Each structure stands twice: as C-alpha cells, then as structure tokens.
Amino acid sequence: MEEIGTSIASKIVEEPVALIGRQLSYLIYCDSNIKSLADALKKLDDKKNDVQRSVDAAKRNGATIKDQVQSWLEDVSKIFREVKELEDKVNIQRRCLYGLCPSLKSRYSLSRKAKKIAQCVLDLKLDQELSNNVANPSPLQHIESIISSDGFKGFESRKAVMNDVLIALRNEKSRIIGICGMGGVGKTTMVRDIVNRLKGTNQLFDDVVMTTVTATVNIKTIQTEIAESLDMKFVEEIESRRAEKLHMRIKESKRILIILDDVWSELNFEAIGIPLAGGPNYTYQVHEGCKILLTSRDEGVCKVMGCTDNIFRVQALNEKEAWELFRATVGESLDNNHDLLHIAKLIADECKGLPIAIITVGKALLPSKGKHEWITALQELKNSLPENIIGIEHSVYSCIKLSYDKLNSGEVKSCFLLCCLFPEDYDVPIEYLVRYGLGRATFRNTNTIEDVRNKVHSLVENLKRRFLLLDSEKEECIKMHDVVRDVAISIASKDPHRFMVRSFDAKGGGGGWPGVQKATNREHCSAISLIDAKLDEDITDCLDYPKLELLQLKNSSNSEYSNHFKRLKELKVLAFLGMDMSSYLASTRTLAHGESKYLHTLCLEDCKLGDMSHVIGGLENLEILSFARSQIDKLPREIGLLHRLRMLDATECKGLEEIPHGVLSNLRRLEELYMAESFLNWGPTVGSKDETSMASLDEVMSLSDHLKVLAIKIPNVQMLQNEEFLLKSQPIRFHVSINISFKNRMPGYLFENSLMLRGDVKEYMEIGAVRYLLRQSEDLSLHKTYNLKYVMEELDDQEGFQHLKVLSIMYDNNIEYLMNGTDWTHRRQPAFPILKSVTFENVHKLKFVCRGKMPDKYSFMNLRSIAIDNCDELKYVFSLSIAQNLVQFQSLTVYECYKVEEIISKERMEDDNASLMFPRLTFLKLSYLQKLCGFYTGNQRDFTYEVYT
C-alpha cells in the first residue's frame, strides 16, 4: 500500500509539472514552431502540386479520381485555410513595433496553433501507390468498342492486355512500354487499336507517331517515317544530322508517343534522334514528355530496351475465342451444317489460337465446300512437317501453307509468291506484279497489258479477301504480313519455284547464301531478289544460275560487275531498283549480245543512269522497258529498234531533255506510253527532220491506232493545233496535262481519263483535240484558267460531260457559276449525268455553284460531294430546285467563304414547299462563314445542322 500511495503521489506531482512544461515550451519555442510549420507546409505544397498534376491528366483522359485521393486533396485545402487564418494573426502580432510586444497569452496561442497544424501536416500522408496511380482507369465499356474491331472481336484475353497498356500510357512515370508475342498473334493490330483509342481522348499526347522497324533495321527509313508524321522534311542525307533535327523536334513536343512496331533487336535511340534523359545511367530513359511503345516477337528485346515492369504479353486466343473467330471468318452458315461442325472445331484447334492462322485458314474454307475437302484440310494441318523459320511455329506454317494450297489457280499462287521478293513491311506496287508476271508469261488468256493489269488486280483482291495480302495506305500497293511473307519465301524456295530472297543488314552482310551453294540448287533456281546488298565478289560469283528467269536488285551497292550475266541465258525479267547504274552499264554488254535474248521486262527505276545505248539495242524481244523516276537525260536512239516493245515508262524522269526524232514512231507495237512529269522539249509537228530533231507529238499520235494508255505532259496548247492530233484507238485511257504540272505525283496506273488545263479557255476551245479530250474526260482539273465565266455553257457543246466524274477548279478569277440559267428544255441530254465530286478552291468570283430551275432529268442525280474553299463572292451554294434533286448527296464542306448567307437559296418562280433535302448527307462542315444566317431560310424554317466556326 505504501508503494501504491507513493506512485499516486508521484503522478499527482509529475502531471502538473509536465503540463506546465508544455505550456512554457509554447512560449519559449514560438518562433521555432512557426518556422517548422512553414517547412512542413512547403513540402506539403510540393506534394499537393504533384498529385494535382496527375489528377488533371487523369481527368483529361476521362478517368475517375479515386475517393482517397479526393479526400486527401480536400484535407490539404482545409489545412491551408487554417494556415491562412494563422498567418493573418501572425501579421497582426508583427505590427507591435518599438518594444510593444504581444501579450504572453497571444504568443502562447499562436505557438500552440502552429504546433498543432504542423502535426496535422505530418499525419496527412498519401500512400505512395495512390500518388503514382491517382485514378481508376476509364470504364472498360469505353474501350470495348475499340477492342471489338476486326481481329479482336472483344475477346477477354485482349481486353485485359489492352487495358493494362492504356493504364501504363497514362502513368506519367512510365517511359518505355513493350508489347510482345509471337508473329501473327495480333500485336500490330492491338497497337493500331490503341492509336484509335488515343484519338478519342482529350490531349493525352500532342503527337502520336508510328514506324515499323523490321528485322533489317534502316535508320533513315525510321527517321523519315517519324519526321513525316511530325510534318518535317529532311534535306540532309547524313543520318547524324537527321538525328539532330529529329531530336530537337521531339523535345519541342510536350507530350509525344513514338510507336516502334516489329522490333527485332536492340535499337540505338540516339542514332535515330530520340532524345534521352541524359547521363550514362539513362541509356534507355527517354526525356520527360516522351513515351515509347514498342512491339516485338522477343520479350528479351523489350527488357534490353528498358521496358522493365511495363512488358505486356499478347498470348494466343483460348479455345473458345479461337472458335468464335474461326466461325465468324467462315460465316454463320457453318452453324447449320452439322456434318462440318465437328471437323471445323478440330481445324480451329489446329490453328493454336493464332489470329492470323485462324483467319487465313477460315478464308480458305467455306461451308459450300464438300465434307471431304474439310477432312483433307484437317489431315494436312496435322501432318505438315515443321519448318525451320525464325518466329514461326509449326502450326502457323502449316495453317498459312494450307491457305496457299487452297488457292484455286497457278496464276494466283504465282502472284502471291511474287510479293515475297520485296522487303518486310514494304508497300509492294501492284504494277510490279503486272510487269514481272508479264515478263515470265505467268498470266494466260490475256491479249494486252491492260488485260494483264486487270487480271492481277483481280487476283490481288482475291488474296486480300483471304488475308494473305493486306491493304496498304499507298495507292495501288499491297502489303504482306511478315509471318505470311516468311511462309511465302519458304514455299517459293522449294520446287518447282526455287526463289532466293535475301535481305542484308546495314553493313552489307547477311551470312552468305545458305542452301544455295550446291550445284543442284544453282541449276534449278528461277528467281533471285537481293535487298540492300553489297555486291562484293563473294556474292556476285553466285550469280551463275543457268535457269534463272527473274533477277531483282534493290538498293544494292556494287564494287565490280564484270561477269554477272555471262550464263543468265534464260533471264526474262531484270529489275534494278534504287541503284547507281552510271558506272555499271558499261559492263553489261552481254545483255546486248544475245546472252539474254529471252529478256522481256527491264526495269531501271529510281536509278542513276548513264549511257545505255549499247545495252538497249540488242534486246530484240523486250516488251516492257521502264525508267520511272530515274535520272536520265536522253532516251537512246536504239530504243527505236525494239520492235516488240509494248510499254515504255519514263514517268517523272524530270531530267529527260532529249528524245531523238523517229524513236517513238518506230515502236509499232507500243500499247502504253508514260511520259507524265517528264519530257517537255517536243519538236515541231511540221518541217524538215534531221538527226538533231526532237520527237514530236505527231509521232505519239501516229501510234494511237494501237495505243491503249497515254500519260503525257504538253507545255503549250498550240502544239495540239494539228487537226490530226486525235486519239484514234477506242477505247484509250489518257492522262494529259497542258501547261501545268500534275498535283504531287502522277496517280497509279489505274487512272481514269484525266485532263488538266491552265490558261486561256477560249484558246483551248478553238482546238479540236482539246474539245475531244474534254468530252472523254472523267477527271477534269481547271487551274488558273481565264476567259471562262460559266463552266457549263462555255465548255459544253450540247453533248454535256457524259463521262465526267470529278471536277476541280482552282485559283480562278473569272468563273461565276458551274451552271447558270433557267431554261434547259433545249438540251438533248443531262449535262453531268455521272458527276460525283466537285471542288472549288480560291475561285474568287464564284457566286453560285448551281442556280436556276431545271427538269429532274437534267439535275446532278449522282453528285455526292462538294468542297468549297476561300471563294470570296459566294453567297449561296444551291438554288432550291437543284438542292431538292440531289438525292445521292453525302458530303458538303464550305470553308472561309466570308459572304455566304445561306447554303440553299429560294429564287423567284420556285416553289416554297421544301421537301426533305439531302437524305443521304453524312458529312457537313461549315467553317469561318461570318455572315451565315441559316442553312435554308426560304420558308422561315432552318434545318438543324451543326455549324463549325
């Protein structure tokens, strides 16, 4: 009891003493407490700013801020409000000057309050994980619409990966993100869907660029593709200088995403121009504001490139998803065919969940095929031998091989295999398939080159439907998936084809010629394609193949070319693409001395050429000769000796200044002549001719009884005043520009009849050849013309523009109307029966596109699109009666026309009962129209269209 009493007494004494000590400490350490509070507040303010930036970024992406983060920010705001009140009190106390000090009570109160707030600041902590991830991702349903595009079908195995990648992209601390998986599993498809998803967000990135790397890394190509996406143009050819410029441009972008697709090995970011954070420890730490998203078949590549924790694996589809994709590819009618269902499920299982395999096999098999074909297909899938192809499993090879085997003709198979001659991820011009196939006599039942071209395009569509070929963004090109290309090369390397396709690395290596050193291989090899090769002695000695029919060298350099063609007696197609041939042509005399008498196609495109006179003359069986886009100043006179020549292509040979007289007129079998954006020094059509005379246009016209395609640039309309200048062959496709350059480049080789005019329209209309071309034109462009007020009346001869589909009028100061008038009863037929698209750009006196009242049969019954840009005097686009007859109209753009008041205007004598107009309109953009009152106000009703200003 004594000890207990002593303890209680001690407590009674200690507690008041401690309490008094705390009270005194508030007085003694007042200044110190206030300073400590200031330091704690500074740290809290920095933390709050970091979190707030993350919150703002998440909100821009439509994400939901986590409740704990929201509460923390509210608590922080409350503390700063209390601090503000305390600060006001401190300022009052500081006004006590000249010895007038605050009372002890006030000093005690301030110190105690500061201490309390400082403790609250210390207690107000935010979990580190919440700091790094302040928001829940956007609801999954927003992502599903993207994931459900072709190839993903909304599968759960894809949703999770897609969601994780999007979260990583939103995380400000993530710099490099990797997507890996085997070839054909859908990595590129996923990346493209991610790009589409990012387009729907609000400013997550200011710039998104994408480039394909491939196994053969080409730094210049990567730099160019990134630069073009950033609207940059390189003048420098040196990679280091290009890298410096790209480095500066990328750093200017506050938020940029660079997508590197199909990375096979470690990349040097600095060599490309991708800026790093700096220092030796930041090898793959890109600078703040830049993110890298890469795809690779090799997870190790993702790790070595610095993806660390941000590596996402795309696996094959599970059994259920694979079956759903297979069934969707084959068609729903499969469900009703019970005999095939079981076999179909086994076939789908053999595809091992690889989307590209499922789709290619599914396209090769249709429910309409017999059960025995399905059983055979299943056995072939099971029994195919494994192929030693990097990145392709046995099941993938057998699936794609089966799809190839199911192609219904040797022609379509040959067309498919020709595509593997080009590099990975290459935009393969379909025209090469035409010319190579024609040279090898691949396509049967074709009389003209046009027949071959039409057939090849038909075969390409067949292959695209089966997903063996893919669409390209470039006109008249296709692409081949790299997995499919590997399989195609494997197929083509065997009998009976014996193709050799070899890509070399940047140093000119490539490990020699595996499998082709045996004499038997050399004896049977029929096609060789060397890409980015350095033709040293070891390689050139291999060009000794007696059965070789096709040889393609692309972007290859050479040191010595002495005896390349000494035994190529069966050669039918020879193509040099993107090479310096100026020093080489002197060593190719064997071509002109009977060694290659079977040569039918010679392509020297995008090359630097020298004197070819001794090369050309002896090729007596040559049918296709192309110098497209090459540096050449003179066409050899010996071309006139090629009496079997059917196509001559000198497109965009801008340095071509000399074509000797008589060369063209001697080509009596010529079907196609391409001179667009090329030769301009046409000689006179009349007068004496000698060896120094230039080719004239009457020589071209002398060919027109058998000519099928003509693309030509004419510098002066007076060259056409000869009344005999008419295209006699019917039908003939033409692409003619007079006194004007084609926009950008000449379109592909499937162009429709097109005519471009510049200058005095009255002068043009006095020339019969121009009137003929106008009547036959499908695409007409008038650029800086004058003496033309009403297009319809002044260019029309009462026959109308019966073939015209596209009309473009640009930079004109005279034209007021496309059509003007109220009485159309005198017309024998509609003026523009098939016109689909009209463009007006900088037509400064344009008042009306179409006005007046006309019978339905004379209206623009097929017009679908009108675009008007910067037409100063335009007030109205259509009269009411014309607008009511535009039943096919789908797109209207009116931009920077400052006097436009209405789109449709009711004129006198027109009915006021406006029925529904533009029933098929899907796109409307009205921008910078300062005086716009309404779409149509003639009956005091304004249709509700959204207007962009």
Tab-separated table of N, CA and C in Angstrom, residues 366-437:
chain	number	residue	atom	x	y	z
A	366	LEU	N	-14.856	-22.804	-96.975
A	366	LEU	CA	-16.216	-22.281	-96.952
A	366	LEU	C	-17.182	-23.441	-96.724
A	367	PRO	N	-18.318	-23.196	-96.075
A	367	PRO	CA	-19.285	-24.262	-95.855
A	367	PRO	C	-19.752	-24.928	-97.144
A	368	SER	N	-19.655	-24.191	-98.258
A	368	SER	CA	-20.109	-24.752	-99.532
A	368	SER	C	-19.198	-25.855	-100.041
A	369	LYS	N	-17.960	-25.928	-99.525
A	369	LYS	CA	-17.047	-26.982	-99.947
A	369	LYS	C	-17.500	-28.311	-99.344
A	370	GLY	N	-17.177	-29.396	-100.001
A	370	GLY	CA	-17.608	-30.701	-99.540
A	370	GLY	C	-16.914	-31.137	-98.270
A	371	LYS	N	-17.551	-32.074	-97.587
A	371	LYS	CA	-17.012	-32.579	-96.326
A	371	LYS	C	-15.628	-33.188	-96.516
A	372	HIS	N	-15.419	-33.861	-97.656
A	372	HIS	CA	-14.123	-34.493	-97.895
A	372	HIS	C	-12.995	-33.469	-97.971
A	373	GLU	N	-13.285	-32.267	-98.472
A	373	GLU	CA	-12.263	-31.226	-98.529
A	373	GLU	C	-11.894	-30.742	-97.137
A	374	TRP	N	-12.906	-30.688	-96.262
A	374	TRP	CA	-12.639	-30.276	-94.883
A	374	TRP	C	-11.813	-31.347	-94.162
A	375	ILE	N	-12.125	-32.602	-94.397
A	375	ILE	CA	-11.369	-33.687	-93.761
A	375	ILE	C	-9.928	-33.679	-94.255
A	376	THR	N	-9.763	-33.469	-95.570
A	376	THR	CA	-8.412	-33.406	-96.135
A	376	THR	C	-7.629	-32.244	-95.540
A	377	ALA	N	-8.300	-31.119	-95.397
A	377	ALA	CA	-7.642	-29.944	-94.814
A	377	ALA	C	-7.180	-30.232	-93.390
A	378	LEU	N	-8.023	-30.927	-92.622
A	378	LEU	CA	-7.657	-31.271	-91.247
A	378	LEU	C	-6.431	-32.171	-91.222
A	379	GLN	N	-6.389	-33.159	-92.107
A	379	GLN	CA	-5.246	-34.067	-92.146
A	379	GLN	C	-3.973	-33.331	-92.560
A	380	GLU	N	-4.094	-32.414	-93.514
A	380	GLU	CA	-2.917	-31.648	-93.944
A	380	GLU	C	-2.381	-30.791	-92.818
A	381	LEU	N	-3.277	-30.230	-92.035
A	381	LEU	CA	-2.837	-29.426	-90.895
A	381	LEU	C	-2.091	-30.279	-89.880
A	382	LYS	N	-2.583	-31.503	-89.673
A	382	LYS	CA	-1.968	-32.376	-88.671
A	382	LYS	C	-0.636	-32.939	-89.154
A	383	ASN	N	-0.508	-33.148	-90.460
A	383	ASN	CA	0.644	-33.877	-90.973
A	383	ASN	C	1.757	-33.005	-91.532
A	384	SER	N	1.529	-31.684	-91.609
A	384	SER	CA	2.563	-30.809	-92.178
A	384	SER	C	3.850	-30.931	-91.379
A	385	LEU	N	4.967	-30.950	-92.082
A	385	LEU	CA	6.261	-31.053	-91.420
A	385	LEU	C	6.668	-29.698	-90.856
A	386	PRO	N	7.316	-29.658	-89.687
A	386	PRO	CA	7.759	-28.380	-89.110
A	386	PRO	C	8.735	-27.679	-90.054
A	387	GLU	N	8.630	-26.367	-90.056
A	387	GLU	CA	9.518	-25.553	-90.889
A	387	GLU	C	10.475	-24.777	-89.999
A	388	ASN	N	11.700	-24.736	-90.386
A	388	ASN	CA	12.708	-24.044	-89.591
A	388	ASN	C	12.732	-22.566	-89.954
A	389	ILE	N	11.682	-21.858	-89.523
A	389	ILE	CA	11.558	-20.430	-89.815
A	389	ILE	C	11.546	-19.681	-88.492
A	390	ILE	N	12.429	-18.702	-88.339
A	390	ILE	CA	12.509	-17.948	-87.092
A	390	ILE	C	11.192	-17.253	-86.812
A	391	GLY	N	10.674	-17.445	-85.610
A	391	GLY	CA	9.472	-16.728	-85.189
A	391	GLY	C	8.176	-17.374	-85.613
A	392	ILE	N	8.235	-18.513	-86.334
A	392	ILE	CA	7.010	-19.157	-86.787
A	392	ILE	C	6.983	-20.595	-86.269
A	393	GLU	N	5.969	-20.942	-85.540
A	393	GLU	CA	5.810	-22.295	-85.058
A	393	GLU	C	5.272	-23.187	-86.184
A	394	HIS	N	5.409	-24.455	-85.970
A	394	HIS	CA	4.951	-25.426	-86.968
A	394	HIS	C	3.490	-25.224	-87.325
A	395	SER	N	2.663	-24.996	-86.325
A	395	SER	CA	1.221	-24.866	-86.583
A	395	SER	C	0.912	-23.653	-87.447
A	396	VAL	N	1.684	-22.580	-87.245
A	396	VAL	CA	1.446	-21.375	-88.024
A	396	VAL	C	1.821	-21.606	-89.484
A	397	TYR	N	2.984	-22.222	-89.692
A	397	TYR	CA	3.405	-22.506	-91.066
A	397	TYR	C	2.372	-23.368	-91.783
A	398	SER	N	1.940	-24.420	-91.135
A	398	SER	CA	1.016	-25.342	-91.789
A	398	SER	C	-0.315	-24.675	-92.095
A	399	CYS	N	-0.735	-23.747	-91.210
A	399	CYS	CA	-2.001	-23.038	-91.456
A	399	CYS	C	-1.902	-22.164	-92.697
A	400	ILE	N	-0.851	-21.372	-92.782
A	400	ILE	CA	-0.714	-20.467	-93.916
A	400	ILE	C	-0.425	-21.252	-95.186
A	401	LYS	N	0.362	-22.317	-95.070
A	401	LYS	CA	0.643	-23.167	-96.228
A	401	LYS	C	-0.658	-23.780	-96.763
A	402	LEU	N	-1.528	-24.161	-95.865
A	402	LEU	CA	-2.806	-24.719	-96.302
A	402	LEU	C	-3.610	-23.676	-97.075
A	403	SER	N	-3.628	-22.465	-96.566
A	403	SER	CA	-4.367	-21.409	-97.256
A	403	SER	C	-3.803	-21.193	-98.656
A	404	TYR	N	-2.478	-21.249	-98.775
A	404	TYR	CA	-1.845	-21.130	-100.093
A	404	TYR	C	-2.256	-22.298	-100.984
A	405	ASP	N	-2.204	-23.502	-100.435
A	405	ASP	CA	-2.548	-24.683	-101.231
A	405	ASP	C	-3.982	-24.635	-101.737
A	406	LYS	N	-4.853	-23.943	-100.984
A	406	LYS	CA	-6.263	-23.895	-101.356
A	406	LYS	C	-6.559	-22.830	-102.399
A	407	LEU	N	-5.546	-22.045	-102.788
A	407	LEU	CA	-5.771	-21.079	-103.862
A	407	LEU	C	-6.128	-21.824	-105.145
A	408	ASN	N	-7.048	-21.260	-105.882
A	408	ASN	CA	-7.695	-22.040	-106.939
A	408	ASN	C	-7.007	-22.026	-108.297
A	409	SER	N	-5.845	-21.396	-108.404
A	409	SER	CA	-5.168	-21.397	-109.708
A	409	SER	C	-3.680	-21.158	-109.531
A	410	GLY	N	-2.928	-21.609	-110.516
A	410	GLY	CA	-1.496	-21.356	-110.510
A	410	GLY	C	-1.178	-19.884	-110.674
A	411	GLU	N	-2.054	-19.153	-111.353
A	411	GLU	CA	-1.834	-17.719	-111.555
A	411	GLU	C	-1.875	-16.957	-110.238
A	412	VAL	N	-2.878	-17.249	-109.419
A	412	VAL	CA	-2.997	-16.526	-108.156
A	412	VAL	C	-1.868	-16.934	-107.209
A	413	LYS	N	-1.418	-18.170	-107.279
A	413	LYS	CA	-0.281	-18.595	-106.465
A	413	LYS	C	1.000	-17.884	-106.894
A	414	SER	N	1.195	-17.782	-108.204
A	414	SER	CA	2.387	-17.080	-108.700
A	414	SER	C	2.368	-15.609	-108.301
A	415	CYS	N	1.194	-15.008	-108.370
A	415	CYS	CA	1.034	-13.607	-107.969
A	415	CYS	C	1.389	-13.434	-106.502
A	416	PHE	N	0.922	-14.356	-105.681
A	416	PHE	CA	1.210	-14.316	-104.245
A	416	PHE	C	2.707	-14.442	-103.987
A	417	LEU	N	3.367	-15.381	-104.637
A	417	LEU	CA	4.791	-15.608	-104.393
A	417	LEU	C	5.652	-14.441	-104.868
A	418	LEU	N	5.214	-13.736	-105.921
A	418	LEU	CA	5.982	-12.575	-106.382
A	418	LEU	C	6.095	-11.511	-105.300
A	419	CYS	N	5.096	-11.448	-104.420
A	419	CYS	CA	5.100	-10.419	-103.371
A	419	CYS	C	6.225	-10.622	-102.363
A	420	CYS	N	6.712	-11.862	-102.226
A	420	CYS	CA	7.762	-12.104	-101.229
A	420	CYS	C	9.130	-11.645	-101.712
A	421	LEU	N	9.234	-11.160	-102.960
A	421	LEU	CA	10.508	-10.663	-103.471
A	421	LEU	C	10.896	-9.319	-102.859
A	422	PHE	N	9.959	-8.689	-102.159
A	422	PHE	CA	10.192	-7.342	-101.642
A	422	PHE	C	10.449	-7.377	-100.131
A	423	PRO	N	11.020	-6.304	-99.572
A	423	PRO	CA	11.395	-6.320	-98.148
A	423	PRO	C	10.201	-6.457	-97.214
A	424	GLU	N	10.496	-6.725	-95.953
A	424	GLU	CA	9.463	-6.774	-94.927
A	424	GLU	C	8.744	-5.437	-94.826
A	425	ASP	N	7.450	-5.524	-94.584
A	425	ASP	CA	6.611	-4.346	-94.349
A	425	ASP	C	6.702	-3.347	-95.504
A	426	TYR	N	6.910	-3.839	-96.700
A	426	TYR	CA	7.091	-2.993	-97.882
A	426	TYR	C	5.749	-2.765	-98.565
A	427	ASP	N	5.553	-1.550	-99.048
A	427	ASP	CA	4.373	-1.257	-99.845
A	427	ASP	C	4.662	-1.714	-101.280
A	428	VAL	N	4.193	-2.898	-101.611
A	428	VAL	CA	4.517	-3.513	-102.897
A	428	VAL	C	3.616	-2.935	-103.989
A	429	PRO	N	4.180	-2.237	-104.967
A	429	PRO	CA	3.354	-1.735	-106.073
A	429	PRO	C	2.785	-2.901	-106.883
A	430	ILE	N	1.497	-2.902	-107.069
A	430	ILE	CA	0.865	-3.977	-107.834
A	430	ILE	C	1.372	-3.971	-109.270
A	431	GLU	N	1.791	-2.806	-109.746
A	431	GLU	CA	2.298	-2.727	-111.127
A	431	GLU	C	3.533	-3.601	-111.339
A	432	TYR	N	4.346	-3.791	-110.277
A	432	TYR	CA	5.488	-4.694	-110.413
A	432	TYR	C	5.024	-6.126	-110.656
A	433	LEU	N	3.943	-6.523	-109.987
A	433	LEU	CA	3.411	-7.868	-110.206
A	433	LEU	C	2.950	-8.012	-111.651
A	434	VAL	N	2.393	-6.924	-112.204
A	434	VAL	CA	1.960	-6.927	-113.603
A	434	VAL	C	3.154	-7.148	-114.524
A	435	ARG	N	4.209	-6.358	-114.323
A	435	ARG	CA	5.337	-6.372	-115.256
A	435	ARG	C	6.195	-7.623	-115.104
A	436	TYR	N	6.380	-8.061	-113.840
A	436	TYR	CA	7.162	-9.273	-113.638
A	436	TYR	C	6.396	-10.490	-114.153
A	437	GLY	N	5.106	-10.533	-113.860
A	437	GLY	CA	4.297	-11.653	-114.318
A	437	GLY	C	4.204	-11.708	-115.827
